[in-house]
mmCIF file of C-alpha atoms in Angstrom:
data_model
loop_
_atom_site.group_PDB
_atom_site.id
_atom_site.type_symbol
_atom_site.label_atom_id
_atom_site.label_comp_id
_atom_site.label_asym_id
_atom_site.label_seq_id
_atom_site.Cartn_x
_atom_site.Cartn_y
_atom_site.Cartn_z
ATOM 1 C CA ARG A 1 -131.260 -96.030 55.746
ATOM 2 C CA ARG A 2 -132.034 -95.645 59.198
ATOM 3 C CA THR A 3 -136.228 -94.401 59.709
ATOM 4 C CA GLY A 4 -136.790 -91.266 59.422
ATOM 5 C CA SER A 5 -134.422 -90.915 56.100
ATOM 6 C CA THR A 6 -131.570 -90.668 57.751
ATOM 7 C CA TRP A 7 -128.289 -92.416 56.878
ATOM 8 C CA ALA A 8 -126.179 -94.143 58.894
ATOM 9 C CA ARG A 9 -122.044 -95.930 58.026
ATOM 10 C CA VAL A 10 -121.804 -98.705 59.202
ATOM 11 C CA PRO A 11 -117.821 -99.619 58.746
ATOM 12 C CA ALA A 12 -116.434 -101.735 56.736
ATOM 13 C CA SER A 13 -114.021 -102.685 59.208
ATOM 14 C CA ALA A 14 -117.239 -104.296 61.239
ATOM 15 C CA PHE A 15 -116.518 -106.960 59.146
ATOM 16 C CA ALA A 16 -113.414 -108.793 60.001
ATOM 17 C CA GLY A 17 -111.475 -107.541 57.511
ATOM 18 C CA GLU A 18 -113.833 -109.473 55.220
ATOM 19 C CA SER A 19 -114.664 -107.850 51.552
ATOM 20 C CA LEU A 20 -117.904 -106.909 51.121
ATOM 21 C CA ARG A 21 -119.679 -108.660 48.424
ATOM 22 C CA ARG A 22 -123.764 -107.955 48.459
ATOM 23 C CA VAL A 23 -126.358 -106.646 50.711
ATOM 24 C CA ARG A 24 -129.952 -107.975 51.058
ATOM 25 C CA PRO A 25 -133.400 -106.841 52.502
ATOM 26 C CA GLY A 26 -133.237 -108.956 55.978
ATOM 27 C CA ARG A 27 -136.552 -109.566 58.284
ATOM 28 C CA ARG A 28 -138.323 -106.090 59.884
ATOM 29 C CA GLY A 29 -135.154 -103.523 59.201
ATOM 30 C CA SER A 30 -132.692 -105.607 58.915
ATOM 31 C CA ALA A 31 -129.683 -106.182 56.249
ATOM 32 C CA LEU A 32 -128.067 -109.145 55.716
ATOM 33 C CA VAL A 33 -124.405 -108.767 54.318
ATOM 34 C CA LEU A 34 -122.627 -111.238 52.478
ATOM 35 C CA SER A 35 -119.034 -111.232 52.276
ATOM 36 C CA THR A 36 -115.496 -113.458 50.774
ATOM 37 C CA ALA A 37 -116.064 -115.554 54.385
ATOM 38 C CA GLY A 38 -119.961 -115.260 55.069
ATOM 39 C CA ILE A 39 -122.857 -114.009 55.564
ATOM 40 C CA TRP A 40 -123.236 -111.181 58.464
ATOM 41 C CA SER A 41 -126.500 -109.483 59.622
ATOM 42 C CA LEU A 42 -127.494 -105.724 60.871
ATOM 43 C CA ASP A 43 -129.955 -105.760 63.222
ATOM 44 C CA ASP A 44 -129.613 -102.564 63.929
ATOM 45 C CA LEU A 45 -127.123 -100.462 62.371
ATOM 46 C CA SER A 46 -126.022 -98.513 65.472
ATOM 47 C CA ALA A 47 -125.264 -101.986 66.782
ATOM 48 C CA THR A 48 -122.549 -104.883 66.164
ATOM 49 C CA PRO A 49 -122.513 -106.634 62.842
ATOM 50 C CA ARG A 50 -123.748 -110.350 63.680
ATOM 51 C CA ARG A 51 -121.888 -113.321 62.041
ATOM 52 C CA LEU A 52 -124.873 -115.094 61.124
ATOM 53 C CA LEU A 53 -123.155 -118.612 58.775
ATOM 54 C CA ALA A 54 -118.682 -119.141 57.734
ATOM 55 C CA GLN A 55 -119.671 -119.837 54.431
ATOM 56 C CA PRO A 56 -116.284 -119.046 51.974
ATOM 57 C CA TYR A 57 -118.313 -117.070 48.480
ATOM 58 C CA PRO A 58 -121.765 -117.026 48.819
ATOM 59 C CA ALA A 59 -123.676 -116.067 46.022
ATOM 60 C CA ASP A 60 -126.856 -114.978 47.897
ATOM 61 C CA ALA A 61 -129.029 -115.278 51.140
ATOM 62 C CA LEU A 62 -132.227 -115.241 52.305
ATOM 63 C CA ARG A 63 -133.784 -114.688 56.132
ATOM 64 C CA ARG A 64 -137.006 -115.883 56.323
ATOM 65 C CA GLU A 65 -140.071 -114.487 59.009
ATOM 66 C CA ASP A 66 -138.884 -117.970 61.139
ATOM 67 C CA GLY A 67 -135.361 -116.784 61.299
ATOM 68 C CA SER A 68 -134.538 -119.521 59.660
ATOM 69 C CA LEU A 69 -131.309 -119.097 56.783
ATOM 70 C CA ILE A 70 -131.433 -120.375 53.044
ATOM 71 C CA VAL A 71 -128.319 -119.561 51.227
ATOM 72 C CA PHE A 72 -127.320 -119.996 48.128
ATOM 73 C CA ALA A 73 -123.392 -120.755 46.861
ATOM 74 C CA TYR A 74 -121.129 -123.311 44.710
ATOM 75 C CA GLY A 75 -124.230 -124.752 43.032
ATOM 76 C CA ALA A 76 -126.048 -125.790 46.421
ATOM 77 C CA VAL A 77 -129.300 -124.081 48.341
ATOM 78 C CA VAL A 78 -128.861 -124.660 51.157
ATOM 79 C CA GLU A 79 -131.771 -124.396 54.306
ATOM 80 C CA HIS A 80 -129.416 -123.703 57.687
ATOM 81 C CA ARG A 81 -131.815 -124.373 61.163
ATOM 82 C CA GLY A 82 -131.080 -123.703 64.277
ATOM 83 C CA ALA A 83 -127.634 -125.757 64.752
ATOM 84 C CA THR A 84 -129.564 -128.600 61.754
ATOM 85 C CA SER A 85 -128.783 -128.298 57.741
ATOM 86 C CA ARG A 86 -130.506 -129.887 54.815
ATOM 87 C CA THR A 87 -129.560 -129.035 51.274
ATOM 88 C CA LEU A 88 -132.937 -128.411 49.622
ATOM 89 C CA LEU A 89 -131.464 -128.018 45.321
ATOM 90 C CA LYS A 90 -127.822 -129.092 44.311
ATOM 91 C CA LEU A 91 -127.265 -129.002 40.242
ATOM 92 C CA SER A 92 -123.373 -128.744 38.374
ATOM 93 C CA ALA A 93 -123.636 -125.014 37.726
ATOM 94 C CA ARG A 94 -122.918 -121.147 38.469
ATOM 95 C CA SER A 95 -125.384 -119.642 41.483
ATOM 96 C CA ILE A 96 -126.541 -116.586 40.441
ATOM 97 C CA GLN A 97 -129.707 -114.978 42.990
ATOM 98 C CA LEU A 98 -132.398 -115.928 45.001
ATOM 99 C CA ALA A 99 -135.694 -114.801 45.281
ATOM 100 C CA VAL A 100 -139.090 -115.488 47.258
ATOM 101 C CA ARG A 101 -142.372 -114.995 46.033
ATOM 102 C CA GLY A 102 -144.712 -116.901 47.919
ATOM 103 C CA ASN A 103 -144.259 -119.913 49.800
ATOM 104 C CA THR A 104 -141.464 -121.093 45.866
ATOM 105 C CA ILE A 105 -138.325 -120.086 46.450
ATOM 106 C CA TRP A 106 -136.526 -119.271 43.267
ATOM 107 C CA ALA A 107 -132.828 -120.390 43.011
ATOM 108 C CA ALA A 108 -131.492 -118.339 39.342
ATOM 109 C CA TYR A 109 -128.568 -120.571 38.007
ATOM 110 C CA ASP A 110 -126.020 -119.799 35.108
ATOM 111 C CA ARG A 111 -127.977 -122.064 32.971
ATOM 112 C CA PHE A 112 -131.135 -123.575 35.225
ATOM 113 C CA LEU A 113 -134.066 -121.803 37.369
ATOM 114 C CA ALA A 114 -135.248 -123.983 40.089
ATOM 115 C CA ALA A 115 -138.054 -123.593 42.259
ATOM 116 C CA LEU A 116 -138.879 -124.872 45.983
ATOM 117 C CA ARG A 117 -141.728 -125.691 46.663
ATOM 118 C CA PRO A 118 -142.614 -126.675 49.881
ATOM 119 C CA GLY A 119 -143.614 -130.019 50.016
ATOM 120 C CA GLU A 120 -142.503 -130.967 46.259
ATOM 121 C CA ALA A 121 -139.701 -132.439 44.134
ATOM 122 C CA PRO A 122 -137.826 -129.399 43.190
ATOM 123 C CA GLY A 123 -138.381 -127.940 39.420
ATOM 124 C CA VAL A 124 -135.284 -127.120 37.314
ATOM 125 C CA ILE A 125 -136.428 -125.118 34.375
ATOM 126 C CA GLY A 126 -133.765 -125.040 31.625
ATOM 127 C CA VAL A 127 -132.703 -125.454 28.143
ATOM 128 C CA ALA A 128 -134.714 -127.854 26.892
ATOM 129 C CA ASP A 129 -137.997 -125.265 28.074
ATOM 130 C CA GLY A 130 -137.377 -122.857 26.583
ATOM 131 C CA LEU A 131 -134.775 -120.821 28.899
ATOM 132 C CA PRO A 132 -131.979 -119.399 27.772
ATOM 133 C CA SER A 133 -129.920 -118.576 30.403
ATOM 134 C CA GLY A 134 -130.365 -118.084 34.411
ATOM 135 C CA GLY A 135 -129.567 -114.587 36.256
ATOM 136 C CA PRO A 136 -130.742 -112.236 38.179
ATOM 137 C CA MET A 137 -134.577 -111.887 38.692
ATOM 138 C CA LEU A 138 -137.175 -109.703 40.838
ATOM 139 C CA VAL A 139 -139.862 -110.529 42.324
ATOM 140 C CA ASP A 140 -142.473 -107.295 41.258
ATOM 141 C CA ARG A 141 -145.666 -105.387 42.959
ATOM 142 C CA GLU A 142 -147.804 -107.648 40.739
ATOM 143 C CA ASN A 143 -145.698 -110.697 42.199
ATOM 144 C CA SER A 144 -144.237 -111.931 38.300
ATOM 145 C CA LEU A 145 -140.767 -113.066 38.354
ATOM 146 C CA TRP A 146 -138.500 -111.334 36.363
ATOM 147 C CA ILE A 147 -135.483 -112.952 35.118
ATOM 148 C CA CYS A 148 -132.487 -111.385 33.499
ATOM 149 C CA THR A 149 -131.019 -114.268 30.129
ATOM 150 C CA PHE A 150 -128.773 -113.390 28.264
ATOM 151 C CA ARG A 151 -131.304 -113.177 25.402
ATOM 152 C CA GLY A 152 -133.548 -110.715 27.270
ATOM 153 C CA LEU A 153 -136.108 -110.361 30.366
ATOM 154 C CA MET A 154 -138.450 -112.983 30.572
ATOM 155 C CA GLN A 155 -141.415 -112.907 32.651
ATOM 156 C CA PHE A 156 -142.942 -115.783 34.808
ATOM 157 C CA PRO A 157 -146.654 -114.425 35.797
ATOM 158 C CA GLU A 158 -148.315 -114.843 39.094
ATOM 159 C CA PRO A 159 -149.497 -117.009 40.049
ATOM 160 C CA ASP A 160 -146.806 -120.038 40.246
ATOM 161 C CA THR A 161 -144.854 -120.218 37.107
ATOM 162 C CA VAL A 162 -144.174 -124.892 36.182
ATOM 163 C CA ALA A 163 -143.291 -125.730 32.595
ATOM 164 C CA TRP A 164 -143.650 -129.577 31.557
ATOM 165 C CA SER A 165 -141.805 -131.552 29.024
ATOM 166 C CA GLU A 166 -141.488 -135.197 27.518
ATOM 167 C CA GLN A 167 -139.149 -135.892 31.399
ATOM 168 C CA ASP A 168 -142.861 -134.740 33.433
ATOM 169 C CA GLY A 169 -144.113 -137.267 30.542
ATOM 170 C CA LEU A 170 -145.299 -134.680 27.566
ATOM 171 C CA PRO A 171 -144.984 -136.870 24.194
ATOM 172 C CA SER A 172 -142.512 -134.281 22.668
ATOM 173 C CA SER A 173 -141.300 -131.506 24.433
ATOM 174 C CA HIS A 174 -142.331 -129.402 20.892
ATOM 175 C CA ALA A 175 -146.162 -128.463 22.395
ATOM 176 C CA ARG A 176 -148.300 -126.714 19.221
ATOM 177 C CA PHE A 177 -151.980 -125.737 20.460
ATOM 178 C CA VAL A 178 -153.694 -126.377 23.802
ATOM 179 C CA ALA A 179 -157.020 -125.808 25.352
ATOM 180 C CA ARG A 180 -158.196 -126.050 28.619
ATOM 181 C CA ALA A 181 -160.609 -128.488 30.219
ATOM 182 C CA PRO A 182 -162.702 -128.722 33.153
ATOM 183 C CA ARG A 183 -160.068 -131.229 34.769
ATOM 184 C CA GLY A 184 -156.606 -129.991 33.866
ATOM 185 C CA ILE A 185 -155.076 -129.271 29.848
ATOM 186 C CA TRP A 186 -154.795 -130.162 27.075
ATOM 187 C CA THR A 187 -152.269 -129.899 24.743
ATOM 188 C CA THR A 188 -150.891 -131.534 20.469
ATOM 189 C CA THR A 189 -147.577 -132.075 20.754
ATOM 190 C CA TRP A 190 -145.488 -133.455 18.157
ATOM 191 C CA GLY A 191 -145.508 -136.769 19.247
ATOM 192 C CA GLY A 192 -149.196 -136.676 20.211
ATOM 193 C CA LEU A 193 -151.974 -135.472 22.838
ATOM 194 C CA ALA A 194 -151.420 -135.566 26.349
ATOM 195 C CA ARG A 195 -152.949 -133.938 29.470
ATOM 196 C CA VAL A 196 -151.805 -131.811 31.977
ATOM 197 C CA GLN A 197 -153.156 -131.734 35.849
ATOM 198 C CA ARG A 198 -151.369 -129.765 38.160
#
């Protein structure tokens, strides 16, 4: 939809005969179009679509303000910056959707939810952390992250969401009580007491 509430049509033939799978908002009013064979940009609705990347069956893609492209396909989140590519995360799971909240890229898989933060190792939340499944996501106006799971809708409120378990040093993943302290959070678990600090 153009500025001024008029609609524009872009013929499917403009995408080299590829089947179109998804349309995502791009930067500054543009759109990303995901096809069976690549990722296209519609920078101007009166212009011809431009192929950004050849990629078979991308699950999702995001275009950042700096021009880099984040592509989610076959379990991998890959950053494309000019002629260079860098894998940010690869899991053996089905890719579903990407979402951005602040500086964090969230990647929903069929069994996991991953948080990719600049300068940090990826955080992965799964069944052991109480997440029943991954699914489609939304970041609302208050910056809460919402994720559809096969058990219902889950909300991860703003500011940011982190899950700690035995893998992160808790005596047990079964946490019972939590209390605020001047330096961190204290929690009791079935296996003992722990202090959690960011």
